[in-house]
């Protein structure tokens, strides 16, 4: 894709977002919803700019980001490790498969009350929930990617003198990288959702907590600010991951 | 199993460089080294319906040091499987394959494969791919890079060192794959339909270039193909296989002078006769799927 195409795609991508904002503004202007309950977007963005200048709001963002990163990182490490191990060892695969099949479809948020009781209201319970939810897409895509690495790549490396125990890191891991990074992308989006959700359910800080506090006190403007903030954070984080992905996969076709 | 082509050719004074080398190394008559021995090898696969399928039936074949041997046959005759057994990638169900007298138990840098699908590491540049083997062999980075750059130049890809495989055409990828394999100095090249995925023009050029490279150091080559012309053009010996089960039908010595020039060879009645004779033999057996 050349620069011109990229610019065009960005512009095309902005159209639906502009439309959404227009519908939002229209709903308020036409009096379809009372402004006290649905504030106009301009007001929300002004409030957001105000809040971003305050230390306390930035503290909330940092709390959310910390949980998100910690949970996502644990999911990446565990997901890649278990996925690779299951792909190269039939015994580990046999052991892991049933557990994954039972746990993957389980709504992890249902574990949250138990996690709260076990780990308390602080970071630990939320990080655990994020990790548990982001783990499975990363694990499954790592397993799939590692199992489908071209046999002849492995043979080529073995013929060149690579010992079998080094094949995992020299061929299978880099060969599975496209699939692993796709899993990470899905895991990152899930992490954004789940950290917010956990903070909404029970928390003393974080963006989800800000939203739920504002909602309970009918401060509609303050309610929309964390919503927009987490969306923008997700956009930025996805962009960063995409940059990492483009760099790591620069040799692979169709990134 | 059969007389060395190399010695035969040398006695006809067709390969002066090699006979000179031999004279230096061993003034007295030196016994032929069997580089590869395939000894009563059979291969049974289980099909998806759990039936046994005999892919290779009792294959015995000797490949002499420095010989260019083609294995020619229709699809499904097990010719690639035979190559994988020599490569140590697949263990035979029965029989043994030996390399310089030692049973083959796994892959090793003495046998370098070149696959039809190129099998280049997509995450490495051209230079990274070619350097992989020497680095695995413990060659220092600077030295490995110098050797690899020389090889890349030899296969005609100077200037493409930092390209990724996805940025190259099929013919260029196969040149990189050949350089990557040559980089760790295998005694035997195992080529599995290396030009099968290329268009006719590229294929011809690569055949010529392969012969030119081969003339320099005369490595032993085991070359799998389903093209009669390719087999006759390149080889000292053509092993004809039939399928279901895969067996050796006949082994034909190709007595054509080297170095071979494609344009001269195409007009050479001896070359034409080899091609026609081999095609007739496959026709008689009712085997299709061979390329003219």
mmCIF file of N, CA and C in Angstrom, chain B residues 84-150:
data_model
loop_
_atom_site.group_PDB
_atom_site.id
_atom_site.type_symbol
_atom_site.label_atom_id
_atom_site.label_comp_id
_atom_site.label_asym_id
_atom_site.label_seq_id
_atom_site.Cartn_x
_atom_site.Cartn_y
_atom_site.Cartn_z
ATOM 1 N N UNK B 84 13.444 -38.015 0.561
ATOM 2 C CA UNK B 84 13.299 -37.658 1.973
ATOM 3 C C UNK B 84 13.956 -38.710 2.862
ATOM 4 N N UNK B 85 13.941 -39.961 2.403
ATOM 5 C CA UNK B 85 14.604 -41.019 3.180
ATOM 6 C C UNK B 85 16.109 -40.777 3.186
ATOM 7 N N UNK B 86 16.665 -40.437 2.016
ATOM 8 C CA UNK B 86 18.102 -40.130 1.955
ATOM 9 C C UNK B 86 18.398 -38.891 2.801
ATOM 10 N N UNK B 87 17.494 -37.921 2.775
ATOM 11 C CA UNK B 87 17.675 -36.715 3.580
ATOM 12 C C UNK B 87 17.599 -36.973 5.070
ATOM 13 N N UNK B 88 17.022 -38.116 5.449
ATOM 14 C CA UNK B 88 16.856 -38.422 6.870
ATOM 15 C C UNK B 88 15.619 -37.789 7.458
ATOM 16 N N UNK B 89 14.742 -37.244 6.595
ATOM 17 C CA UNK B 89 13.515 -36.602 7.081
ATOM 18 C C UNK B 89 12.437 -37.636 7.359
ATOM 19 N N UNK B 90 12.513 -38.765 6.634
ATOM 20 C CA UNK B 90 11.534 -39.840 6.764
ATOM 21 C C UNK B 90 12.316 -41.126 6.990
ATOM 22 N N UNK B 91 11.876 -41.926 7.965
ATOM 23 C CA UNK B 91 12.547 -43.205 8.215
ATOM 24 C C UNK B 91 11.869 -44.281 7.362
ATOM 25 N N UNK B 92 12.659 -45.106 6.652
ATOM 26 C CA UNK B 92 12.025 -46.130 5.823
ATOM 27 C C UNK B 92 11.373 -47.214 6.679
ATOM 28 N N UNK B 93 10.286 -47.797 6.168
ATOM 29 C CA UNK B 93 9.617 -48.876 6.889
ATOM 30 C C UNK B 93 10.519 -50.109 6.951
ATOM 31 N N UNK B 94 11.147 -50.423 5.831
ATOM 32 C CA UNK B 94 12.110 -51.535 5.795
ATOM 33 C C UNK B 94 13.340 -51.093 5.031
ATOM 34 N N UNK B 95 14.458 -51.757 5.299
ATOM 35 C CA UNK B 95 15.684 -51.461 4.585
ATOM 36 C C UNK B 95 16.443 -50.300 5.209
ATOM 37 N N UNK B 96 17.617 -50.007 4.644
ATOM 38 C CA UNK B 96 18.422 -48.910 5.179
ATOM 39 C C UNK B 96 18.965 -48.058 4.039
ATOM 40 N N UNK B 97 19.208 -46.800 4.367
ATOM 41 C CA UNK B 97 19.922 -45.914 3.452
ATOM 42 C C UNK B 97 21.224 -45.546 4.143
ATOM 43 N N UNK B 98 22.311 -45.529 3.385
ATOM 44 C CA UNK B 98 23.604 -45.204 3.979
ATOM 45 C C UNK B 98 24.260 -44.059 3.232
ATOM 46 N N UNK B 99 24.971 -43.265 3.993
ATOM 47 C CA UNK B 99 25.748 -42.156 3.430
ATOM 48 C C UNK B 99 27.205 -42.446 3.751
ATOM 49 N N UNK B 100 28.033 -42.605 2.746
ATOM 50 C CA UNK B 100 29.445 -42.980 2.925
ATOM 51 C C UNK B 100 29.579 -44.166 3.875
ATOM 52 N N UNK B 101 28.677 -45.121 3.756
ATOM 53 C CA UNK B 101 28.747 -46.339 4.552
ATOM 54 C C UNK B 101 28.058 -46.263 5.900
ATOM 55 N N UNK B 102 27.687 -45.048 6.358
ATOM 56 C CA UNK B 102 27.030 -44.929 7.666
ATOM 57 C C UNK B 102 25.514 -44.856 7.499
ATOM 58 N N UNK B 103 24.778 -45.651 8.274
ATOM 59 C CA UNK B 103 23.319 -45.605 8.161
ATOM 60 C C UNK B 103 22.789 -44.192 8.441
ATOM 61 N N UNK B 104 21.823 -43.785 7.646
ATOM 62 C CA UNK B 104 21.227 -42.455 7.810
ATOM 63 C C UNK B 104 20.142 -42.539 8.881
ATOM 64 N N UNK B 105 20.287 -41.751 9.946
ATOM 65 C CA UNK B 105 19.307 -41.788 11.028
ATOM 66 C C UNK B 105 18.557 -40.469 11.176
ATOM 67 N N UNK B 106 19.005 -39.442 10.475
ATOM 68 C CA UNK B 106 18.326 -38.149 10.579
ATOM 69 C C UNK B 106 18.960 -37.167 9.611
ATOM 70 N N UNK B 107 18.413 -35.945 9.553
ATOM 71 C CA UNK B 107 18.995 -34.948 8.655
ATOM 72 C C UNK B 107 20.388 -34.543 9.116
ATOM 73 N N UNK B 108 21.200 -34.087 8.204
ATOM 74 C CA UNK B 108 22.533 -33.621 8.563
ATOM 75 C C UNK B 108 23.072 -32.726 7.476
ATOM 76 N N UNK B 109 24.039 -31.869 7.829
ATOM 77 C CA UNK B 109 24.547 -30.895 6.862
ATOM 78 C C UNK B 109 25.368 -31.516 5.730
ATOM 79 N N UNK B 110 25.579 -32.863 5.776
ATOM 80 C CA UNK B 110 26.253 -33.488 4.634
ATOM 81 C C UNK B 110 25.290 -33.707 3.471
ATOM 82 N N UNK B 111 23.971 -33.568 3.752
ATOM 83 C CA UNK B 111 22.965 -33.732 2.694
ATOM 84 C C UNK B 111 22.067 -32.510 2.671
ATOM 85 N N UNK B 112 22.183 -31.702 1.635
ATOM 86 C CA UNK B 112 21.445 -30.436 1.589
ATOM 87 C C UNK B 112 20.246 -30.503 0.671
ATOM 88 N N UNK B 113 19.044 -30.293 1.216
ATOM 89 C CA UNK B 113 17.847 -30.347 0.371
ATOM 90 C C UNK B 113 17.545 -29.018 -0.323
ATOM 91 N N UNK B 114 16.962 -29.103 -1.516
ATOM 92 C CA UNK B 114 16.379 -27.943 -2.184
ATOM 93 C C UNK B 114 14.978 -28.370 -2.597
ATOM 94 N N UNK B 115 13.966 -27.685 -2.062
ATOM 95 C CA UNK B 115 12.590 -28.125 -2.272
ATOM 96 C C UNK B 115 11.898 -27.332 -3.382
ATOM 97 N N UNK B 116 10.895 -27.954 -3.983
ATOM 98 C CA UNK B 116 10.098 -27.283 -5.015
ATOM 99 C C UNK B 116 9.476 -26.001 -4.470
ATOM 100 N N UNK B 117 9.060 -26.045 -3.196
ATOM 101 C CA UNK B 117 8.374 -24.898 -2.586
ATOM 102 C C UNK B 117 9.358 -23.879 -2.025
ATOM 103 N N UNK B 118 10.634 -24.016 -2.342
ATOM 104 C CA UNK B 118 11.709 -23.092 -1.917
ATOM 105 C C UNK B 118 11.976 -23.191 -0.409
ATOM 106 N N UNK B 119 10.926 -23.131 0.409
ATOM 107 C CA UNK B 119 11.059 -23.260 1.863
ATOM 108 C C UNK B 119 12.089 -22.290 2.444
ATOM 109 N N UNK B 120 12.066 -21.046 1.942
ATOM 110 C CA UNK B 120 12.941 -20.019 2.527
ATOM 111 C C UNK B 120 12.302 -19.521 3.816
ATOM 112 N N UNK B 121 13.148 -19.067 4.751
ATOM 113 C CA UNK B 121 12.620 -18.498 5.994
ATOM 114 C C UNK B 121 12.064 -17.106 5.680
ATOM 115 N N UNK B 122 10.735 -16.910 5.777
ATOM 116 C CA UNK B 122 10.171 -15.621 5.362
ATOM 117 C C UNK B 122 10.602 -14.464 6.251
ATOM 118 N N UNK B 123 11.034 -14.772 7.482
ATOM 119 C CA UNK B 123 11.413 -13.698 8.406
ATOM 120 C C UNK B 123 12.868 -13.284 8.238
ATOM 121 N N UNK B 124 13.588 -13.943 7.320
ATOM 122 C CA UNK B 124 14.982 -13.572 7.101
ATOM 123 C C UNK B 124 15.160 -13.009 5.696
ATOM 124 N N UNK B 125 16.095 -12.072 5.560
ATOM 125 C CA UNK B 125 16.427 -11.519 4.257
ATOM 126 C C UNK B 125 17.158 -12.588 3.444
ATOM 127 N N UNK B 126 17.444 -12.283 2.187
ATOM 128 C CA UNK B 126 18.217 -13.196 1.340
ATOM 129 C C UNK B 126 19.534 -13.545 2.033
ATOM 130 N N UNK B 127 20.236 -12.508 2.509
ATOM 131 C CA UNK B 127 21.513 -12.742 3.179
ATOM 132 C C UNK B 127 21.316 -13.575 4.452
ATOM 133 N N UNK B 128 20.272 -13.249 5.217
ATOM 134 C CA UNK B 128 19.985 -13.993 6.442
ATOM 135 C C UNK B 128 19.713 -15.462 6.168
ATOM 136 N N UNK B 129 18.979 -15.733 5.095
ATOM 137 C CA UNK B 129 18.694 -17.117 4.726
ATOM 138 C C UNK B 129 19.974 -17.866 4.379
ATOM 139 N N UNK B 130 20.819 -17.235 3.560
ATOM 140 C CA UNK B 130 22.036 -17.924 3.100
ATOM 141 C C UNK B 130 23.022 -18.093 4.260
ATOM 142 N N UNK B 131 23.040 -17.115 5.173
ATOM 143 C CA UNK B 131 23.977 -17.192 6.310
ATOM 144 C C UNK B 131 23.545 -18.210 7.364
ATOM 145 N N UNK B 132 22.280 -18.629 7.291
ATOM 146 C CA UNK B 132 21.749 -19.489 8.359
ATOM 147 C C UNK B 132 22.599 -20.744 8.574
ATOM 148 N N UNK B 133 22.886 -21.444 7.484
ATOM 149 C CA UNK B 133 23.644 -22.700 7.589
ATOM 150 C C UNK B 133 25.033 -22.512 8.176
ATOM 151 N N UNK B 134 25.845 -21.612 7.572
ATOM 152 C CA UNK B 134 27.180 -21.389 8.138
ATOM 153 C C UNK B 134 27.137 -20.997 9.622
ATOM 154 N N UNK B 135 26.160 -20.158 10.007
ATOM 155 C CA UNK B 135 26.058 -19.751 11.411
ATOM 156 C C UNK B 135 25.747 -20.955 12.293
ATOM 157 N N UNK B 136 24.883 -21.841 11.807
ATOM 158 C CA UNK B 136 24.570 -23.062 12.563
ATOM 159 C C UNK B 136 25.807 -23.947 12.680
ATOM 160 N N UNK B 137 26.677 -23.866 11.684
ATOM 161 C CA UNK B 137 27.899 -24.680 11.704
ATOM 162 C C UNK B 137 28.984 -24.023 12.561
ATOM 163 N N UNK B 138 28.683 -22.891 13.141
ATOM 164 C CA UNK B 138 29.634 -22.239 14.026
ATOM 165 C C UNK B 138 30.614 -21.313 13.330
ATOM 166 N N UNK B 139 30.345 -20.974 12.059
ATOM 167 C CA UNK B 139 31.200 -20.017 11.359
ATOM 168 C C UNK B 139 30.927 -18.624 11.924
ATOM 169 N N UNK B 140 31.992 -17.847 12.133
ATOM 170 C CA UNK B 140 31.828 -16.506 12.710
ATOM 171 C C UNK B 140 31.027 -15.616 11.759
ATOM 172 N N UNK B 141 30.281 -14.662 12.352
ATOM 173 C CA UNK B 141 29.325 -13.864 11.581
ATOM 174 C C UNK B 141 29.970 -13.180 10.376
ATOM 175 N N UNK B 142 31.120 -12.559 10.584
ATOM 176 C CA UNK B 142 31.745 -11.806 9.497
ATOM 177 C C UNK B 142 32.141 -12.743 8.355
ATOM 178 N N UNK B 143 32.682 -13.889 8.738
ATOM 179 C CA UNK B 143 33.122 -14.842 7.724
ATOM 180 C C UNK B 143 31.912 -15.437 6.992
ATOM 181 N N UNK B 144 30.885 -15.779 7.776
ATOM 182 C CA UNK B 144 29.670 -16.338 7.169
ATOM 183 C C UNK B 144 29.065 -15.346 6.195
ATOM 184 N N UNK B 145 29.118 -14.062 6.564
ATOM 185 C CA UNK B 145 28.535 -13.057 5.682
ATOM 186 C C UNK B 145 29.331 -12.941 4.383
ATOM 187 N N UNK B 146 30.644 -12.966 4.506
ATOM 188 C CA UNK B 146 31.483 -12.866 3.304
ATOM 189 C C UNK B 146 31.227 -14.050 2.378
ATOM 190 N N UNK B 147 31.214 -15.262 2.947
ATOM 191 C CA UNK B 147 30.945 -16.449 2.135
ATOM 192 C C UNK B 147 29.576 -16.356 1.477
ATOM 193 N N UNK B 148 28.585 -15.915 2.265
ATOM 194 C CA UNK B 148 27.223 -15.875 1.765
ATOM 195 C C UNK B 148 27.074 -14.859 0.649
ATOM 196 N N UNK B 149 27.732 -13.704 0.819
ATOM 197 C CA UNK B 149 27.668 -12.693 -0.241
ATOM 198 C C UNK B 149 28.261 -13.235 -1.531
ATOM 199 N N UNK B 150 29.348 -13.993 -1.412
ATOM 200 C CA UNK B 150 29.969 -14.576 -2.603
ATOM 201 C C UNK B 150 29.014 -15.562 -3.277
#
